[in-house]
PDB file of C-alpha atoms in Angstrom:
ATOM      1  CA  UNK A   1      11.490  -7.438 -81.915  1.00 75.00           C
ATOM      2  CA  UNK A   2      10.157  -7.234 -78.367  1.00 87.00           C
ATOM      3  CA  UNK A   3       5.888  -7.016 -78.549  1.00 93.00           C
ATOM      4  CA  UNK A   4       4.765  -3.673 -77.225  1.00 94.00           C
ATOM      5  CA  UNK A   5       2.221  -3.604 -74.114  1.00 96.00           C
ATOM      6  CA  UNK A   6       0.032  -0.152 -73.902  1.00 96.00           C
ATOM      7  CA  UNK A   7      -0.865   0.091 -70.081  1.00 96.00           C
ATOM      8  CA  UNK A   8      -3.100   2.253 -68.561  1.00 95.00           C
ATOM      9  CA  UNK A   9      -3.524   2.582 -64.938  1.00 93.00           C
ATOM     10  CA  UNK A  10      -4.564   5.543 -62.926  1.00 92.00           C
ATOM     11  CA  UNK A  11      -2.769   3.851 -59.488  1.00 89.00           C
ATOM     12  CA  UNK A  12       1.032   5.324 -59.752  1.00 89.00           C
ATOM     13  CA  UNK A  13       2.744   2.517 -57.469  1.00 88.00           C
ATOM     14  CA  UNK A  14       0.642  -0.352 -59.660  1.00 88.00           C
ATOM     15  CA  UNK A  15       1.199   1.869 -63.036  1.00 90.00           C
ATOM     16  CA  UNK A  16       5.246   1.920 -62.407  1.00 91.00           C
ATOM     17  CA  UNK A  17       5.809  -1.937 -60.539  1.00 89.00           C
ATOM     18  CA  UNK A  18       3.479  -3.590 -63.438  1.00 91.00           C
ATOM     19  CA  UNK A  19       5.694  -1.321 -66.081  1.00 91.00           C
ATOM     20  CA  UNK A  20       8.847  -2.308 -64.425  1.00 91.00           C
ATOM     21  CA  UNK A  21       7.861  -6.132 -64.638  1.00 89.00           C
ATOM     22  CA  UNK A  22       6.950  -6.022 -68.115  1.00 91.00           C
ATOM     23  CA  UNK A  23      10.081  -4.432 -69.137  1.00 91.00           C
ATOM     24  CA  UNK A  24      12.080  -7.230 -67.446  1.00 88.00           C
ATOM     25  CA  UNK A  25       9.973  -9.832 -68.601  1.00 88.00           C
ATOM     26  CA  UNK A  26      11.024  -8.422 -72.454  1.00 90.00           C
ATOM     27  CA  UNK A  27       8.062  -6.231 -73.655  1.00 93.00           C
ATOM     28  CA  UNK A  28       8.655  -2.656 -74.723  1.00 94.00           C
ATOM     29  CA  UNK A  29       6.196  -0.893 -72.346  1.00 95.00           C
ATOM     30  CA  UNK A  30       4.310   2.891 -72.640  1.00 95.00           C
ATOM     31  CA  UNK A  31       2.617   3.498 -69.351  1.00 95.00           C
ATOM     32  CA  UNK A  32      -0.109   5.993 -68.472  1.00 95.00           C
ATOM     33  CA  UNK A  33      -2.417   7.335 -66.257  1.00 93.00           C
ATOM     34  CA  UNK A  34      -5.879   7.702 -67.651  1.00 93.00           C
ATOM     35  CA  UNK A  35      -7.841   6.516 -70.503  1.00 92.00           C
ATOM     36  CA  UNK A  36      -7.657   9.803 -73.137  1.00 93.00           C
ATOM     37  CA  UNK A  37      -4.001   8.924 -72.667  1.00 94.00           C
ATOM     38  CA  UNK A  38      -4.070   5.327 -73.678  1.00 94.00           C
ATOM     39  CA  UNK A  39      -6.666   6.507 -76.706  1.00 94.00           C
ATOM     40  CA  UNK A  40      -4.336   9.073 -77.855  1.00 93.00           C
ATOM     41  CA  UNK A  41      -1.260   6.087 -77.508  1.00 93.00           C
ATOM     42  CA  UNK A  42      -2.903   3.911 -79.149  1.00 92.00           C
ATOM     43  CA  UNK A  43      -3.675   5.605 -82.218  1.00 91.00           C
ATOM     44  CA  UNK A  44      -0.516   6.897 -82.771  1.00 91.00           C
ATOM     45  CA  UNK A  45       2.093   3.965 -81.427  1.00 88.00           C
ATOM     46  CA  UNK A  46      -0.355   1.047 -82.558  1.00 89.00           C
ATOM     47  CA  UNK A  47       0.777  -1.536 -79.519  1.00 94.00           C
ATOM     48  CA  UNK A  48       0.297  -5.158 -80.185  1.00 94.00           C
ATOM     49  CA  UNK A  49      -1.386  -5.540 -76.738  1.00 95.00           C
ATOM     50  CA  UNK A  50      -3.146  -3.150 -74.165  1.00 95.00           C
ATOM     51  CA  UNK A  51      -3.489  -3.582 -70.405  1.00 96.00           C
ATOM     52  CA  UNK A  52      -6.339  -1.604 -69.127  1.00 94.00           C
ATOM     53  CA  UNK A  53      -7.741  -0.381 -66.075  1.00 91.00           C
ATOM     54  CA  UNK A  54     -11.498  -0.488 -65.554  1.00 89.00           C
ATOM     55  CA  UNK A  55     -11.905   2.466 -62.918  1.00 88.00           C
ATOM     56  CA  UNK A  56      -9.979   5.291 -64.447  1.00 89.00           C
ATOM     57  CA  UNK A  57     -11.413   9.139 -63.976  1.00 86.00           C
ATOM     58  CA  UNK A  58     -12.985  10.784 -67.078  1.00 88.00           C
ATOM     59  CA  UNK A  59     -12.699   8.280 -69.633  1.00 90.00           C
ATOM     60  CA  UNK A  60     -12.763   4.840 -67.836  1.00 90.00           C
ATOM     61  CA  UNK A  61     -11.432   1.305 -69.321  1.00 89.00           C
ATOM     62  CA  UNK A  62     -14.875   0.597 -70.194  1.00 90.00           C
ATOM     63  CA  UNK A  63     -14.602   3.794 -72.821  1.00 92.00           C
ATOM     64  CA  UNK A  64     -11.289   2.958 -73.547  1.00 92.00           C
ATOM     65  CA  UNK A  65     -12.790  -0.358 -75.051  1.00 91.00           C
ATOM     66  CA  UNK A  66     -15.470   0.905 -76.451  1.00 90.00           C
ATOM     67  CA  UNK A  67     -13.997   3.275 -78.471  1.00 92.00           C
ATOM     68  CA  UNK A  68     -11.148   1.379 -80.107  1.00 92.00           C
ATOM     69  CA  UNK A  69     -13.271  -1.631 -81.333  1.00 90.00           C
ATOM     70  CA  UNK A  70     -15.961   1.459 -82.746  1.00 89.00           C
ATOM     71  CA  UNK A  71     -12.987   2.477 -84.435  1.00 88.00           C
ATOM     72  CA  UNK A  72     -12.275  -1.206 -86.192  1.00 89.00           C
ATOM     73  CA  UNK A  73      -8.898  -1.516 -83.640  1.00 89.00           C
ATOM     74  CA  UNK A  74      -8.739  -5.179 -82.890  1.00 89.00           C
ATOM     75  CA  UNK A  75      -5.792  -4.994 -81.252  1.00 92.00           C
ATOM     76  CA  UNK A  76      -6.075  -7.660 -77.735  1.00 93.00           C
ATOM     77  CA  UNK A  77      -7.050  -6.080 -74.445  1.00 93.00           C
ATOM     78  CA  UNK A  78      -6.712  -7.130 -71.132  1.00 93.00           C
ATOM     79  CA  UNK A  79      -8.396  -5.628 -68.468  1.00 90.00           C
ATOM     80  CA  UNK A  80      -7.343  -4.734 -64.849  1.00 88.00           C
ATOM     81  CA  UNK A  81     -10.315  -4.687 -62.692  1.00 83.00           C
ATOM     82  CA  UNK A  82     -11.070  -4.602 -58.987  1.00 77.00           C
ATOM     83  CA  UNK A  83     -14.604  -5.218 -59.391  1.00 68.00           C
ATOM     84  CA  UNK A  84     -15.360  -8.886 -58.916  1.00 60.00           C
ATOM     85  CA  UNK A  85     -19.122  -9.079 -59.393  1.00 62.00           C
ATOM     86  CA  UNK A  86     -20.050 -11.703 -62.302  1.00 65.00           C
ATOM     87  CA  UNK A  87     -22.097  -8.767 -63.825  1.00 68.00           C
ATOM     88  CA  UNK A  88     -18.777  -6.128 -63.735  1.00 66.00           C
ATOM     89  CA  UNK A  89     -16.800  -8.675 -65.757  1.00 68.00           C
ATOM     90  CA  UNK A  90     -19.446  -9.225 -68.279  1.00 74.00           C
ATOM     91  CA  UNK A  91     -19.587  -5.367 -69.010  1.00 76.00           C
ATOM     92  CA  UNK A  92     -16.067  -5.800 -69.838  1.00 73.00           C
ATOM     93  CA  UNK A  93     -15.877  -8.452 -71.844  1.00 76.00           C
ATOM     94  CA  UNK A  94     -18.928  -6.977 -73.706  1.00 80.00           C
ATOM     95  CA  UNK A  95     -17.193  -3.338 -73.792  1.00 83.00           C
ATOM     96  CA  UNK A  96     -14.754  -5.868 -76.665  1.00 85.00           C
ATOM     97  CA  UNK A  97     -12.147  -6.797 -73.666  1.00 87.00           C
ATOM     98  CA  UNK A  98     -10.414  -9.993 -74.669  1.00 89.00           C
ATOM     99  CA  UNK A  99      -9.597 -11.031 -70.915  1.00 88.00           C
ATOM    100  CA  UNK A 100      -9.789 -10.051 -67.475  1.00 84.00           C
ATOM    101  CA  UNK A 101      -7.298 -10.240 -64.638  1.00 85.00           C
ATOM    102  CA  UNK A 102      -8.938  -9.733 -61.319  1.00 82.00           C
ATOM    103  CA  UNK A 103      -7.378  -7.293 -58.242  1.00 79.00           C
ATOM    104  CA  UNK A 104      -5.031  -7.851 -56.247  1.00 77.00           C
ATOM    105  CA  UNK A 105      -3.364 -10.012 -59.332  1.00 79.00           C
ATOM    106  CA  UNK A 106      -0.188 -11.939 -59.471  1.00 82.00           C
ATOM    107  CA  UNK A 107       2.129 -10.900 -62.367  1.00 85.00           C
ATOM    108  CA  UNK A 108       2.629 -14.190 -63.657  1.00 85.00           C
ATOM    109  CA  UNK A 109      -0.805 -14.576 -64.310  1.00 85.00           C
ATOM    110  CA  UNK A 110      -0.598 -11.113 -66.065  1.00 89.00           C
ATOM    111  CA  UNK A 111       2.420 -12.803 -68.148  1.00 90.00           C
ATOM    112  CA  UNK A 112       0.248 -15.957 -69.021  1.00 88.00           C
ATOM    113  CA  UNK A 113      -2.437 -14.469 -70.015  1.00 88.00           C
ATOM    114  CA  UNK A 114      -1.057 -11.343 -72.288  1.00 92.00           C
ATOM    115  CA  UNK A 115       1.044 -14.313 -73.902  1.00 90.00           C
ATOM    116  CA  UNK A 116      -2.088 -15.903 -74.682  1.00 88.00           C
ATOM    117  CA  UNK A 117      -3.657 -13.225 -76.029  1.00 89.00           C
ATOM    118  CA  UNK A 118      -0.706 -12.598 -78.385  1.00 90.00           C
ATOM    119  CA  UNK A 119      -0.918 -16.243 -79.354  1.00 86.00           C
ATOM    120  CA  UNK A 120      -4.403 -15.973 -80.536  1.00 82.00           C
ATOM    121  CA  UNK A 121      -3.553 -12.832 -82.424  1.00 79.00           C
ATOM    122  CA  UNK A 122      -0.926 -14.715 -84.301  1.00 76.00           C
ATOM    123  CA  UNK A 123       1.874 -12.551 -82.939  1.00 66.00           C
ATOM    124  CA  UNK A 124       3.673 -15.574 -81.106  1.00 55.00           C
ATOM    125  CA  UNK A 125       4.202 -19.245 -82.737  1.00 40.00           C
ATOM    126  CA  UNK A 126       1.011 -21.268 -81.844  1.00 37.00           C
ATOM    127  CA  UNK A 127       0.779 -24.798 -82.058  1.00 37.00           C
ATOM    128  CA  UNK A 128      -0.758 -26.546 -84.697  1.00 36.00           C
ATOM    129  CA  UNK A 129      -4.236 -26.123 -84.456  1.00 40.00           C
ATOM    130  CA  UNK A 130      -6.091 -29.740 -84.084  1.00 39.00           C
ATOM    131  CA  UNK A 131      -6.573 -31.499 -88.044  1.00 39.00           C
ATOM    132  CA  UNK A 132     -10.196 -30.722 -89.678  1.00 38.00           C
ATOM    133  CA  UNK A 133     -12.663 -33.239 -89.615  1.00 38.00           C
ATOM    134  CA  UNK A 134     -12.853 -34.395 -93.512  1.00 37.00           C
ATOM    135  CA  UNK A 135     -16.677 -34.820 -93.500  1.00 39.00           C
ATOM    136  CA  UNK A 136     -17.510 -31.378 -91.985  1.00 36.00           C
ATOM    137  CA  UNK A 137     -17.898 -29.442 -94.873  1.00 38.00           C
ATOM    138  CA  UNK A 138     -17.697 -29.180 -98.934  1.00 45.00           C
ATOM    139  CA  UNK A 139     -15.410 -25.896 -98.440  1.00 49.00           C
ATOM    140  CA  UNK A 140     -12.196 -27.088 -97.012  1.00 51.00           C
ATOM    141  CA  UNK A 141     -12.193 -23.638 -95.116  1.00 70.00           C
ATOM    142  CA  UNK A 142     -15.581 -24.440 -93.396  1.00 84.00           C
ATOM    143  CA  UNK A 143     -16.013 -25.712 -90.600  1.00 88.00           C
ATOM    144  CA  UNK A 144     -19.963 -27.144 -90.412  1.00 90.00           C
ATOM    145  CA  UNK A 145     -21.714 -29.042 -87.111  1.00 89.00           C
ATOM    146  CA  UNK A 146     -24.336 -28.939 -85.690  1.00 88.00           C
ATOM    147  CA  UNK A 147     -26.344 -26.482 -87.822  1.00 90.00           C
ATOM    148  CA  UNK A 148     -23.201 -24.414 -87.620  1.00 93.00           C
ATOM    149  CA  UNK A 149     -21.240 -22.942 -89.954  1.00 92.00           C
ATOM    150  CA  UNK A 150     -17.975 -21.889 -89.607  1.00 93.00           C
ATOM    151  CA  UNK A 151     -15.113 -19.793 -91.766  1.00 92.00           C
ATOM    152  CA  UNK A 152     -12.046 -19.706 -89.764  1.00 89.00           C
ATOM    153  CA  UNK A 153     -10.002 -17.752 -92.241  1.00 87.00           C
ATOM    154  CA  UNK A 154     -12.600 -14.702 -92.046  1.00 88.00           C
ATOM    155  CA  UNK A 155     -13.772 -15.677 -88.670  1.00 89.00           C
ATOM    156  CA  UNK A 156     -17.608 -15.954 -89.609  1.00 91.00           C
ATOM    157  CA  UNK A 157     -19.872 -18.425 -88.564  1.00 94.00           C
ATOM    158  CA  UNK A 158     -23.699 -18.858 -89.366  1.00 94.00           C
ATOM    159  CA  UNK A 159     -26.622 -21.051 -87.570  1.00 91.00           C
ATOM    160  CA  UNK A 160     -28.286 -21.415 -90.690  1.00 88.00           C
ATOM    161  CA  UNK A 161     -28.995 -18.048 -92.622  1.00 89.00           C
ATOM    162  CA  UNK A 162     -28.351 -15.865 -89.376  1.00 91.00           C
ATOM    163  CA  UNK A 163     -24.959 -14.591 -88.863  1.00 93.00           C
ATOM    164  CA  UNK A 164     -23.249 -14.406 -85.570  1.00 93.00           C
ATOM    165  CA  UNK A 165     -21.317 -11.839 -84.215  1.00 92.00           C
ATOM    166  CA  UNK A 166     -18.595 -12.901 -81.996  1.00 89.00           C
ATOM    167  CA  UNK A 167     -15.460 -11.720 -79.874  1.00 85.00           C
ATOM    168  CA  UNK A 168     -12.275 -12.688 -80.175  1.00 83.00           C
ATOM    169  CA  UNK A 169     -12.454 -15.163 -77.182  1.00 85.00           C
ATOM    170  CA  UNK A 170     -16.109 -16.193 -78.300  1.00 89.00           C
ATOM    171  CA  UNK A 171     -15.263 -17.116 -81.654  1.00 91.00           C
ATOM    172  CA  UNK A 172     -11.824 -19.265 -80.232  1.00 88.00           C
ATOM    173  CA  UNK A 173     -14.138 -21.428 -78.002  1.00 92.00           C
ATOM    174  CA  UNK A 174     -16.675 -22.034 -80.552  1.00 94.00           C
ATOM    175  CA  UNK A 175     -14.196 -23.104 -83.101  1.00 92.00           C
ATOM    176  CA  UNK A 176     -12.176 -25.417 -80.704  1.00 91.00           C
ATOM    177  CA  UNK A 177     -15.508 -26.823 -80.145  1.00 93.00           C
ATOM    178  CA  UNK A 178     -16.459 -27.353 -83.627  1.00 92.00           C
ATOM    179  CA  UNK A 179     -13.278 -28.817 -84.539  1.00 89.00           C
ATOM    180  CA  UNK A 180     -14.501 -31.166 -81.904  1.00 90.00           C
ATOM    181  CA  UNK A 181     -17.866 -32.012 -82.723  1.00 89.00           C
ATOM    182  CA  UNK A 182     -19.853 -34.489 -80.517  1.00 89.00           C
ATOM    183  CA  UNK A 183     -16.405 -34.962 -78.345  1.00 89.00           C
ATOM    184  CA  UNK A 184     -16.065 -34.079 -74.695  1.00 90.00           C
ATOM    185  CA  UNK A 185     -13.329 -31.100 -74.147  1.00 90.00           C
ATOM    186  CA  UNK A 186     -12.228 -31.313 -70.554  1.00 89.00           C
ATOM    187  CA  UNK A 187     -11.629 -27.875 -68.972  1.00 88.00           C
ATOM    188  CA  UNK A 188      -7.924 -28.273 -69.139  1.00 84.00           C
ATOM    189  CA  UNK A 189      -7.575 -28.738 -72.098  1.00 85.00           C
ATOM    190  CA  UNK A 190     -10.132 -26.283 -73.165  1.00 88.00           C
ATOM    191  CA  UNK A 191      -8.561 -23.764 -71.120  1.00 84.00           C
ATOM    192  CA  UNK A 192      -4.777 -24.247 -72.465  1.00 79.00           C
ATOM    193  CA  UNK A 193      -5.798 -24.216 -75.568  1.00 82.00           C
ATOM    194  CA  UNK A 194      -7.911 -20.835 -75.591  1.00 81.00           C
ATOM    195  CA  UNK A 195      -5.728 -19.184 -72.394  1.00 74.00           C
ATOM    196  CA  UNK A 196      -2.734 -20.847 -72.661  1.00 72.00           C
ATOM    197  CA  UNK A 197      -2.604 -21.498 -68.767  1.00 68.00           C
ATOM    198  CA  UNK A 198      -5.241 -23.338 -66.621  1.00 64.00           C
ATOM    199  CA  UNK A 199      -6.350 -21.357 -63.897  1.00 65.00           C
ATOM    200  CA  UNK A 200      -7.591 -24.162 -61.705  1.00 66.00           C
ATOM    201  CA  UNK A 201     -11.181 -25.310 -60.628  1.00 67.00           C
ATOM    202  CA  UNK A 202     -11.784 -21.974 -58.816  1.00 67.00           C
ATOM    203  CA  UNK A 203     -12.067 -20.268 -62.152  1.00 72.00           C
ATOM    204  CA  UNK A 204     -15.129 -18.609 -63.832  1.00 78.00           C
ATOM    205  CA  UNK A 205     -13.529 -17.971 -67.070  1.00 79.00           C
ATOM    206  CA  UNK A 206     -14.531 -20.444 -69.040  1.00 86.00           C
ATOM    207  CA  UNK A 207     -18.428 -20.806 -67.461  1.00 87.00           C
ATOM    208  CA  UNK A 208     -18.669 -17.015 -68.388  1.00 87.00           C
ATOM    209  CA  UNK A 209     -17.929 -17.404 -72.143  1.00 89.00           C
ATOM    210  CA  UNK A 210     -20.120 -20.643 -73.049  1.00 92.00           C
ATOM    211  CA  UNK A 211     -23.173 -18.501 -71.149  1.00 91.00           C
ATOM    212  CA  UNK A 212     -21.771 -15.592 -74.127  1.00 90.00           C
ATOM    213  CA  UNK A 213     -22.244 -17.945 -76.603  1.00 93.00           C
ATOM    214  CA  UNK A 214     -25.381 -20.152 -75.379  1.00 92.00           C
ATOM    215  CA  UNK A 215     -27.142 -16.694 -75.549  1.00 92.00           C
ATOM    216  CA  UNK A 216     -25.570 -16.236 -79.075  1.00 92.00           C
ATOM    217  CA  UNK A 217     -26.208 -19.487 -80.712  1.00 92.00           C
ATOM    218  CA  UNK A 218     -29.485 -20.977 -78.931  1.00 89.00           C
ATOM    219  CA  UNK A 219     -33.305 -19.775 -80.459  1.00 87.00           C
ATOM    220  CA  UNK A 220     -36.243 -20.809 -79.330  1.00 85.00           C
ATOM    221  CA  UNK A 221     -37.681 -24.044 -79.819  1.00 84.00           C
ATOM    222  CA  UNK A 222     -34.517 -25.113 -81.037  1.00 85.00           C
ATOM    223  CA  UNK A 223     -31.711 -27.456 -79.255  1.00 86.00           C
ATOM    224  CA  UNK A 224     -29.256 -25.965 -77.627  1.00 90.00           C
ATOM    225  CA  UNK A 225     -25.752 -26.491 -79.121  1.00 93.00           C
ATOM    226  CA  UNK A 226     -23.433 -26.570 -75.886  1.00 94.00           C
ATOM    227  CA  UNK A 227     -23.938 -28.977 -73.236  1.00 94.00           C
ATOM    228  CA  UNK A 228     -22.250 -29.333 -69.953  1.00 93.00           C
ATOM    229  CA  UNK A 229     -20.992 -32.703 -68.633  1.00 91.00           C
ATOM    230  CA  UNK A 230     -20.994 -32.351 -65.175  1.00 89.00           C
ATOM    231  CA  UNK A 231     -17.232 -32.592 -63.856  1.00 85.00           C
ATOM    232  CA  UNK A 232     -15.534 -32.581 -67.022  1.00 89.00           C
ATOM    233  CA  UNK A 233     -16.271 -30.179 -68.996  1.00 90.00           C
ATOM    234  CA  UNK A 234     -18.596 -29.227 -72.394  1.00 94.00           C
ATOM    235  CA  UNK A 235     -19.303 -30.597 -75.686  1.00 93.00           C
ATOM    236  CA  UNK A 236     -20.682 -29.379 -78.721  1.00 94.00           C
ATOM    237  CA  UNK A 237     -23.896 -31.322 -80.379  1.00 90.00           C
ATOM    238  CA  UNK A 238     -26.844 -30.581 -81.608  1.00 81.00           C
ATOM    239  CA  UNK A 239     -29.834 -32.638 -78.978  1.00 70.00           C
TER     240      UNK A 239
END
């Protein structure tokens, strides 16, 4: 069965050549023009992807967002924006966007990235995810480092008593990193494995996220969890 893309976009030449890509590229595609619309869709078609616009008139992507993930809709969203600021992506991702593909966009990178999103929601084979480390945890479904703790299966994770609450995208990085305790993940490989498609040294994506979760995980007086090595990438370790 072909996956089904919700769009939304208020722009009728980028609404209709986006749709028409889609469709070729094998997804079964409803199109509209504002966000009420998309709302309405997506309650009553349940899509296993949406593709958002942020500047929409009356209710915006931003709304859009906000909305479904008040409602307990988890379904992956990728958002359309021509707003490049730092500070307009963050509102995004914090509105419960999964991803963000910047304006003017090349449709391939739409492609990559909605197939990585799909990936991550298990509706496309994934690889097999990198072996446990035996010595992590008593629980063989918790993942522990660091003065983290981890459930994958519920997608929970703890520094000590206090819970974390995490995005999708969040909780994918910190568990690749976890699984990798004390190791250095090169950006490559940490963005194939959480994107699916490395989108080159000019990219933000990933330097976005670990500031989401430093401001997460870190407390004062207490070591922060991710550090940066310089050129290569981060690594997870407590000191």
């Amino acid at each position: 069965m072909p996956h089904t893309v919700l769009l939304a976009e208020d722009d009728r030449a980028i609404r209709n050549a986006l749709a028409r890509a889609l469709t070729l590229e094998g997804y079964e595609v409803t199109a509209v023009a504002d966000g009420a619309a998309a709302l309405e869709q997506a309650a009553a078609t349940t899509p296993d992807v949406l593709v958002l616009d942020v500047m929409m008139p009356g209710v915006d992507g931003l709304e859009v967002c906000r909305e479904l993930r008040a409602r307990g809709d988890r379904t992956p969203i990728l958002m359309l924006t021509a707003l490049v600021e730092t500070a307009d992506r963050i509102a995004g991702l914090d509105a419960g966007a999964d991803d963000y593909v910047p304006k003017p966009f090349e449709v391939d990178e739409v492609f990559a990235r909605l197939r990585a999103l799909l990936r991550r929601a298990g509706k496309e084979p994934v690889t097999t995810p990198a072996p446990r480390p035996a010595d992590t945890a008593q629980d063989p479904r918790t993942l522990a480092a660091a003065g983290l703790r981890m459930d994958p299966s519920a997608r929970r994770v703890w520094r000590g008593e206090r819970e974390i609450e995490l995005t999708r995208t969040e909780f994918d990085l910190l568990e690749l990193l976890l699984r990798h305790a004390g190791v250095v993940l090169d950006h490559t490989t940490i963005y194939d494995r959480i994107w699916g498609y490395d989108f080159g040294p000019g990219s933000k994506n990933l330097a976005v996220y670990v500031g989401y979760l430093r401001r997460k995980l870190d407390e004062p007086g207490a070591p922060q969890l991710i550090h940066t090595v310089r050129g290569v990438g981060y690594v997870l370790r407590e000191g």
